[in-house]
PDB file of N, CA and C in Angstrom:
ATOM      1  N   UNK A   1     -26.161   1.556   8.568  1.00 83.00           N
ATOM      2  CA  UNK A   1     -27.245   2.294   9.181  1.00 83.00           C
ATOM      3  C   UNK A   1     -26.803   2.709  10.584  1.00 83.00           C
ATOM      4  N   UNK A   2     -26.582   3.879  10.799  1.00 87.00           N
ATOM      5  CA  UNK A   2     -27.071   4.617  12.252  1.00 87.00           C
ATOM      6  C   UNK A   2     -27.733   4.873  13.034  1.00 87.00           C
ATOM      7  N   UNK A   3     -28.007   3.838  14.239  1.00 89.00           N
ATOM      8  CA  UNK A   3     -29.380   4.377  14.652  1.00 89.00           C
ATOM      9  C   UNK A   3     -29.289   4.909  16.291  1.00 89.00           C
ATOM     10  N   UNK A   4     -30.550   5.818  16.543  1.00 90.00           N
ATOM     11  CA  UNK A   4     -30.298   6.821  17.623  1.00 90.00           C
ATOM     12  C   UNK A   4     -31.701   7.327  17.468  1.00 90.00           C
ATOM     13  N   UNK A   5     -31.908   8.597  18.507  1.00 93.00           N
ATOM     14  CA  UNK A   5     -33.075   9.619  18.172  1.00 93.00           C
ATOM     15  C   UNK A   5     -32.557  10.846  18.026  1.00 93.00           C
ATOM     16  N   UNK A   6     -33.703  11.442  17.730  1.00 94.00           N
ATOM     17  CA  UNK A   6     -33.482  13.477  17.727  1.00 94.00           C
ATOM     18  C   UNK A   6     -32.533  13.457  16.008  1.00 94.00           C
ATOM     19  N   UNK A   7     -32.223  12.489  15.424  1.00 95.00           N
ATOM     20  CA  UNK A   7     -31.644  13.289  13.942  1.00 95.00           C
ATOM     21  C   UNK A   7     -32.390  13.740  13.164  1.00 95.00           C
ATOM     22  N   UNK A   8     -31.857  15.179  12.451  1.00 96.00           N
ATOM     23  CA  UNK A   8     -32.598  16.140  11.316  1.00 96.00           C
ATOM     24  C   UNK A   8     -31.703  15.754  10.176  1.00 96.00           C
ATOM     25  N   UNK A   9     -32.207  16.737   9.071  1.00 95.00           N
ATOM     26  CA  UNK A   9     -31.769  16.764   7.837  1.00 95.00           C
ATOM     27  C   UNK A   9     -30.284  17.118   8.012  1.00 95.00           C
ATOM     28  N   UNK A  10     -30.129  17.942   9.567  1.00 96.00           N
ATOM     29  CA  UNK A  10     -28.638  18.522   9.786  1.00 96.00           C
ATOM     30  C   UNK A  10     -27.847  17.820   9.927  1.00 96.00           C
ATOM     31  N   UNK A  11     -27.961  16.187  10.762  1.00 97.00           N
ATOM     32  CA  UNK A  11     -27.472  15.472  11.376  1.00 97.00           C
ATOM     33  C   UNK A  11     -26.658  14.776   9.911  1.00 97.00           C
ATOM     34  N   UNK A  12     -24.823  14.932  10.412  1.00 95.00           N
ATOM     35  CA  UNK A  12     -24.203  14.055   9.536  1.00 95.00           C
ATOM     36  C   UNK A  12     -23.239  13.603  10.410  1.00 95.00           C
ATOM     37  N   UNK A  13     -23.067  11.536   9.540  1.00 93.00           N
ATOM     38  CA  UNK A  13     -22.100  10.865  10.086  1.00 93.00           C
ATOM     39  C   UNK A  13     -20.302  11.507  10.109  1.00 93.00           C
ATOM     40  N   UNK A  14     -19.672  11.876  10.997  1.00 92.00           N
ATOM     41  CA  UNK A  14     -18.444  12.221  11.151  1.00 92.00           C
ATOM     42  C   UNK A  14     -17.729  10.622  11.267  1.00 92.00           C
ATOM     43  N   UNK A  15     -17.031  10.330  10.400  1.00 88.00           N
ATOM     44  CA  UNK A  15     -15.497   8.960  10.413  1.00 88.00           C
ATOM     45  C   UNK A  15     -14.359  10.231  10.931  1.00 88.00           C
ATOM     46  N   UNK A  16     -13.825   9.729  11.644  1.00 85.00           N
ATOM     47  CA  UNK A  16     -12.520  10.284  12.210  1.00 85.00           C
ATOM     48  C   UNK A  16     -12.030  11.854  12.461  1.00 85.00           C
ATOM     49  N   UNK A  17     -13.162  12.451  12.704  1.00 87.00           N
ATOM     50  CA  UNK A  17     -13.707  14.111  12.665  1.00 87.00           C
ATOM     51  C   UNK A  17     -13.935  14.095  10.950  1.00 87.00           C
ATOM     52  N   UNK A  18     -14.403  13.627  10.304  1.00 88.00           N
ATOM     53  CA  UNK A  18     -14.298  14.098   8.791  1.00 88.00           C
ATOM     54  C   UNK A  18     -15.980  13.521   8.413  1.00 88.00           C
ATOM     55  N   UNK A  19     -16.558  14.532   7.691  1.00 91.00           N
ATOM     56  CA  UNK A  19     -17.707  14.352   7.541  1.00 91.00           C
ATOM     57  C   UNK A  19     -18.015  13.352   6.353  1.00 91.00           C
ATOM     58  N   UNK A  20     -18.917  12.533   6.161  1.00 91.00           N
ATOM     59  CA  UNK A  20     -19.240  11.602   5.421  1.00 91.00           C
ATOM     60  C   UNK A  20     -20.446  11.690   4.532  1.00 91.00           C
ATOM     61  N   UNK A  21     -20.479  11.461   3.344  1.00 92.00           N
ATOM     62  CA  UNK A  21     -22.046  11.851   2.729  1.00 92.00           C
ATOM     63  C   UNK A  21     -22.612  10.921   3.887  1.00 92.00           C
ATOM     64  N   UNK A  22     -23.971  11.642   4.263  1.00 94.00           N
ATOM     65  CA  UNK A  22     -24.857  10.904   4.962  1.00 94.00           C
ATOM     66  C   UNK A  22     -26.515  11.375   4.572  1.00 94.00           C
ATOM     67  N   UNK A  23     -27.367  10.275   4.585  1.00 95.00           N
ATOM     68  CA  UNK A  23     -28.461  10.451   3.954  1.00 95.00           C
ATOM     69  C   UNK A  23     -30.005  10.174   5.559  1.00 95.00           C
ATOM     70  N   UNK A  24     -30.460  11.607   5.315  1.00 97.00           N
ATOM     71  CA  UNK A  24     -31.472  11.314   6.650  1.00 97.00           C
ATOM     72  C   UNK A  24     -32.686  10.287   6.390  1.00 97.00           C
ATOM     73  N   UNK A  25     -32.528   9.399   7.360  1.00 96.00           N
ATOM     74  CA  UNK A  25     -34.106   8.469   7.158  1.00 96.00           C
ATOM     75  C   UNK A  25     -34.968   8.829   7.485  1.00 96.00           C
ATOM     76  N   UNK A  26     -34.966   8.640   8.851  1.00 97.00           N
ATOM     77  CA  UNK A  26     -36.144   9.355  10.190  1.00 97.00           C
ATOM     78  C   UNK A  26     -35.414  10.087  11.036  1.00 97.00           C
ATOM     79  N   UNK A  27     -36.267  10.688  12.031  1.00 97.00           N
ATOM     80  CA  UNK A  27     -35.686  10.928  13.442  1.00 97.00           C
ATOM     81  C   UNK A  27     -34.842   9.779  14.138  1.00 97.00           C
ATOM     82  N   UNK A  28     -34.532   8.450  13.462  1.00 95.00           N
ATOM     83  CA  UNK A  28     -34.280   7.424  14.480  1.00 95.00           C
ATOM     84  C   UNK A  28     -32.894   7.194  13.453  1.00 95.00           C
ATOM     85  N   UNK A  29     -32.667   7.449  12.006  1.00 94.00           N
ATOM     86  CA  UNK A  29     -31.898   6.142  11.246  1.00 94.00           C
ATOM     87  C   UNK A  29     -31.249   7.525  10.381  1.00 94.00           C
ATOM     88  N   UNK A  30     -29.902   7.395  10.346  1.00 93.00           N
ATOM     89  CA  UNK A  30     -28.701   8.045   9.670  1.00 93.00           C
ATOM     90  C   UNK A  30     -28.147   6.525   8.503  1.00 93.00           C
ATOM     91  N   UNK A  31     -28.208   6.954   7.161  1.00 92.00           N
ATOM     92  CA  UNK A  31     -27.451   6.038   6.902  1.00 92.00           C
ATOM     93  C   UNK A  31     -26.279   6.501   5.823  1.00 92.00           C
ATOM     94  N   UNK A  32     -25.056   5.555   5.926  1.00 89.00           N
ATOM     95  CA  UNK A  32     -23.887   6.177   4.812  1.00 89.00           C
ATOM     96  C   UNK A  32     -23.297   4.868   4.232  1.00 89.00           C
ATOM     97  N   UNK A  33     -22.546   5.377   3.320  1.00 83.00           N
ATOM     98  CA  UNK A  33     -22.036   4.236   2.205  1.00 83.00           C
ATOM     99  C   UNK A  33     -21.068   3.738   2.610  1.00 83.00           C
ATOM    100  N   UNK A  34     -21.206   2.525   2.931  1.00 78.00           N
ATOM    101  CA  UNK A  34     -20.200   1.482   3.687  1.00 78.00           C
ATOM    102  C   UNK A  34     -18.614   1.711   2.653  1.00 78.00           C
ATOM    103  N   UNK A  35     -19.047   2.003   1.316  1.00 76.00           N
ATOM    104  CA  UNK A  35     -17.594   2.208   0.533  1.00 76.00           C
ATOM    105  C   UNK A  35     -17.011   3.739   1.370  1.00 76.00           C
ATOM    106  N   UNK A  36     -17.787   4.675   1.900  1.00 71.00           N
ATOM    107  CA  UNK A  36     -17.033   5.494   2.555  1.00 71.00           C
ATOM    108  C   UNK A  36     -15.943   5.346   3.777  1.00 71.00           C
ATOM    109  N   UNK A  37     -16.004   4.466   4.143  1.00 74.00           N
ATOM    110  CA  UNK A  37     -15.141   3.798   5.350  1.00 74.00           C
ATOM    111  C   UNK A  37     -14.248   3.136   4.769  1.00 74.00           C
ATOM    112  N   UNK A  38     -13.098   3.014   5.552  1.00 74.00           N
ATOM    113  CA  UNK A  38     -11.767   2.271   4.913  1.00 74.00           C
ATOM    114  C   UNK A  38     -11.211   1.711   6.212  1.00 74.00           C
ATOM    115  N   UNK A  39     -10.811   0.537   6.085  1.00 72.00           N
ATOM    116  CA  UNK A  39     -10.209  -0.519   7.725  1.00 72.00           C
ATOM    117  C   UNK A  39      -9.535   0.840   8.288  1.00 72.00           C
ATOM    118  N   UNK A  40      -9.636   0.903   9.445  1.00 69.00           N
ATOM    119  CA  UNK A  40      -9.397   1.260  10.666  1.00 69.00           C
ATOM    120  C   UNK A  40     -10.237   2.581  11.119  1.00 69.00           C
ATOM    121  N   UNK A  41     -11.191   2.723   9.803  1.00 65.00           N
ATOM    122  CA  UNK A  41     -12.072   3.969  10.253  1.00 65.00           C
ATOM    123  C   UNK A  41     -13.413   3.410  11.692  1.00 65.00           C
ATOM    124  N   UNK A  42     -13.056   3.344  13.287  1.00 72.00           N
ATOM    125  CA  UNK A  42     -13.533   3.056  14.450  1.00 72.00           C
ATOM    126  C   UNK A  42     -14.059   4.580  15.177  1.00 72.00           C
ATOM    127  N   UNK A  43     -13.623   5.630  15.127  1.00 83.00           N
ATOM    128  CA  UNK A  43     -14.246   6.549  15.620  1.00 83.00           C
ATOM    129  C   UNK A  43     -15.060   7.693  14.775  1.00 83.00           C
ATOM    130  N   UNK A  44     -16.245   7.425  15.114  1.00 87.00           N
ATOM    131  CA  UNK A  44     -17.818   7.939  14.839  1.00 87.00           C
ATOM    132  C   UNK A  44     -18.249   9.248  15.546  1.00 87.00           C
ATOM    133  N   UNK A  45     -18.803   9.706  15.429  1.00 92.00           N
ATOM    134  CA  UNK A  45     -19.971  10.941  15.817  1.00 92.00           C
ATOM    135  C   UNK A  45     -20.854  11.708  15.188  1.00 92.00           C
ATOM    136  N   UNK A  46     -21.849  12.305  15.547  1.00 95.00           N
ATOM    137  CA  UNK A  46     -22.531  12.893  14.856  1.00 95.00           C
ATOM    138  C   UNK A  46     -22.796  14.257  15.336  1.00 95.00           C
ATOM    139  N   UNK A  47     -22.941  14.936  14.300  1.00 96.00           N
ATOM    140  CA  UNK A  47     -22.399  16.292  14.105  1.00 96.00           C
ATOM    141  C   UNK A  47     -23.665  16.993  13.261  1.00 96.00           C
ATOM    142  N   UNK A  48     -24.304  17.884  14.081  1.00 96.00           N
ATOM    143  CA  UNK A  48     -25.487  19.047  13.520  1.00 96.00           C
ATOM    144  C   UNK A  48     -24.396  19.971  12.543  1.00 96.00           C
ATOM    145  N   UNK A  49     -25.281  20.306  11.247  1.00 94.00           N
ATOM    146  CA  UNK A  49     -24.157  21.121  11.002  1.00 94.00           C
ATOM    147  C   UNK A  49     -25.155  21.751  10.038  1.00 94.00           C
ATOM    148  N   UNK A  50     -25.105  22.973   9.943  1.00 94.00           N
ATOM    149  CA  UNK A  50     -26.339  24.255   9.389  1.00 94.00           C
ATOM    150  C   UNK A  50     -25.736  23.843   7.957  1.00 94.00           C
ATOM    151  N   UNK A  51     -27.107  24.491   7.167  1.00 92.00           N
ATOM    152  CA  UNK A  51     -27.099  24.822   5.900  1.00 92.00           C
ATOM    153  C   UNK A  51     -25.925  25.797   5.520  1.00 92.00           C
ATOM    154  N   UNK A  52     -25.179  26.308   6.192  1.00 94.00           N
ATOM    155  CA  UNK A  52     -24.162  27.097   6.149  1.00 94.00           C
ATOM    156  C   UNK A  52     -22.640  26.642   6.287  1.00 94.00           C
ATOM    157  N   UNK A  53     -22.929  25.208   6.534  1.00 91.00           N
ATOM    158  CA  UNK A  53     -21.965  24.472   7.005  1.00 91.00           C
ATOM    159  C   UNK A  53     -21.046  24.900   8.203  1.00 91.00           C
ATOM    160  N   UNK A  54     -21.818  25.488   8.982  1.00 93.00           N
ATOM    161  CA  UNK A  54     -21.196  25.821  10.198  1.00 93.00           C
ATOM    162  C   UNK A  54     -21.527  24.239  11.426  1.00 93.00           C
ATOM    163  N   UNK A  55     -20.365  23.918  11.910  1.00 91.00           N
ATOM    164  CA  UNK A  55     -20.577  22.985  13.106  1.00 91.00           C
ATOM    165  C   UNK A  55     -21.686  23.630  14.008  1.00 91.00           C
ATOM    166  N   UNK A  56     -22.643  23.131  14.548  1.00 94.00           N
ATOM    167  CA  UNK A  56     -23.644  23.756  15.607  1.00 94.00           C
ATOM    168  C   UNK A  56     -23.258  22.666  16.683  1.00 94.00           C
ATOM    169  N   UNK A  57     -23.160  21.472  16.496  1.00 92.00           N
ATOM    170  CA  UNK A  57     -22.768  20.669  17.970  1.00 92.00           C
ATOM    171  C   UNK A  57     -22.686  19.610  17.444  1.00 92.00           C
ATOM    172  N   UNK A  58     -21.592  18.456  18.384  1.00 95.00           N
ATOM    173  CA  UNK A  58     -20.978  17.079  18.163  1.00 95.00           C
ATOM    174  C   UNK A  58     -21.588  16.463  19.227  1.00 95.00           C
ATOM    175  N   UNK A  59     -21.124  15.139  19.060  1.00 92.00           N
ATOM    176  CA  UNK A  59     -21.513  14.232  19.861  1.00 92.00           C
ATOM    177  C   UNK A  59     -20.149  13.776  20.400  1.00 92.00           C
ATOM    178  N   UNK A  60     -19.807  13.286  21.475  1.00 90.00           N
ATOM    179  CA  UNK A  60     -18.072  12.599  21.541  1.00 90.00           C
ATOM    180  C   UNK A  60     -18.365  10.986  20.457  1.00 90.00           C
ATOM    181  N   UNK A  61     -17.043  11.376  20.154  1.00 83.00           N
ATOM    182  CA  UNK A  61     -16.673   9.914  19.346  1.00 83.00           C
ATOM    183  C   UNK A  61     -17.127   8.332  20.214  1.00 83.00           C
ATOM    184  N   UNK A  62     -17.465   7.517  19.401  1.00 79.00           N
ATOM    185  CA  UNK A  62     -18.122   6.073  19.782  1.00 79.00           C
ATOM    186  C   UNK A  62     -17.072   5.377  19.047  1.00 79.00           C
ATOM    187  N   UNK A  63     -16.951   4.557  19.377  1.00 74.00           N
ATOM    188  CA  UNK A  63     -16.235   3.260  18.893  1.00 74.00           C
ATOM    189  C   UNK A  63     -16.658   2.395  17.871  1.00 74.00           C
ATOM    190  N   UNK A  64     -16.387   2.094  16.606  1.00 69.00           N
ATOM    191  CA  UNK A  64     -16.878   1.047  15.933  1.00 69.00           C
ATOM    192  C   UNK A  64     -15.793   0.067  15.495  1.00 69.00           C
ATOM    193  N   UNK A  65     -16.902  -1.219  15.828  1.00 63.00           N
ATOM    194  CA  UNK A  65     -15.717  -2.644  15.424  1.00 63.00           C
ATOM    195  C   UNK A  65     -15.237  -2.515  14.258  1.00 63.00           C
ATOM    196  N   UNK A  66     -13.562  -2.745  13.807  1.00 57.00           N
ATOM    197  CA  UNK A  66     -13.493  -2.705  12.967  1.00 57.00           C
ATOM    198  C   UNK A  66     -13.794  -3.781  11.922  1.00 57.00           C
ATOM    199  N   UNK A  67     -13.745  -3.276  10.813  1.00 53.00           N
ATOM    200  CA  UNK A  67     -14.207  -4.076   9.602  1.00 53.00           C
ATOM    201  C   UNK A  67     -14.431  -5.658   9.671  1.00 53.00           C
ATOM    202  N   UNK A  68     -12.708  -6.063  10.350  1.00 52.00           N
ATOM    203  CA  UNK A  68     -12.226  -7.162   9.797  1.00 52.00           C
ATOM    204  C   UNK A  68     -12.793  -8.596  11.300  1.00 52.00           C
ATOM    205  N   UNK A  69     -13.902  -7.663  12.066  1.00 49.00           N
ATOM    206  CA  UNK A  69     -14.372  -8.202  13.273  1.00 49.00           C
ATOM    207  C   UNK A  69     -16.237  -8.483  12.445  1.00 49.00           C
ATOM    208  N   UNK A  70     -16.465  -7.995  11.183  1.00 49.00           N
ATOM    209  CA  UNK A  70     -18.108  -7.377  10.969  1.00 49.00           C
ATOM    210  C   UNK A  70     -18.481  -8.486  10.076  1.00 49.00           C
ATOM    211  N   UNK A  71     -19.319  -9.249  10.671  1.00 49.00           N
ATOM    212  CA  UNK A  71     -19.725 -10.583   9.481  1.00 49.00           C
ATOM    213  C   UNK A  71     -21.443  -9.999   9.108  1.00 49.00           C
ATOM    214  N   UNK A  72     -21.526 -10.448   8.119  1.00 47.00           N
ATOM    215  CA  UNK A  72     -23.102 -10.466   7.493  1.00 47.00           C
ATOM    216  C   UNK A  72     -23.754 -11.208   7.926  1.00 47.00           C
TER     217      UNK A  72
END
């Protein structure tokens, strides 16, 4: 789960500039399939991107712990 404000239906999770199925919750919660990530996937952003699939605007990349740091 992704969480933040201001996301639309546009808003998708970017792993390593590469877009990720991502599914909209609310304005607050992005979420994607943890099988989409593979160890060393750490840089994130989120990325508006039209029904046209045109980029409209990014966010700079965030950092995520990797995998082998992430307990349940």
């Amino acid at each position: 789960l992704i969480k933040g404000h201001g996301f639309t239906e546009y808003s998708h999770v970017m792993v390593n500039n590469k877009k990720v199925k991502t599914t909209h919750i609310d304005e607050n919660n992005l979420k994607i399939d943890i099988d989409a990530l593979e160890e060393g996937d750490c840089n994130v952003s989120i990325a508006q991107i039209s029904s046209q699939h045109t980029m409209l605007s990014k966010t700079e990349n965030f950092y995520v712990e990797p995998f082998s740091n992430i307990t349940d």
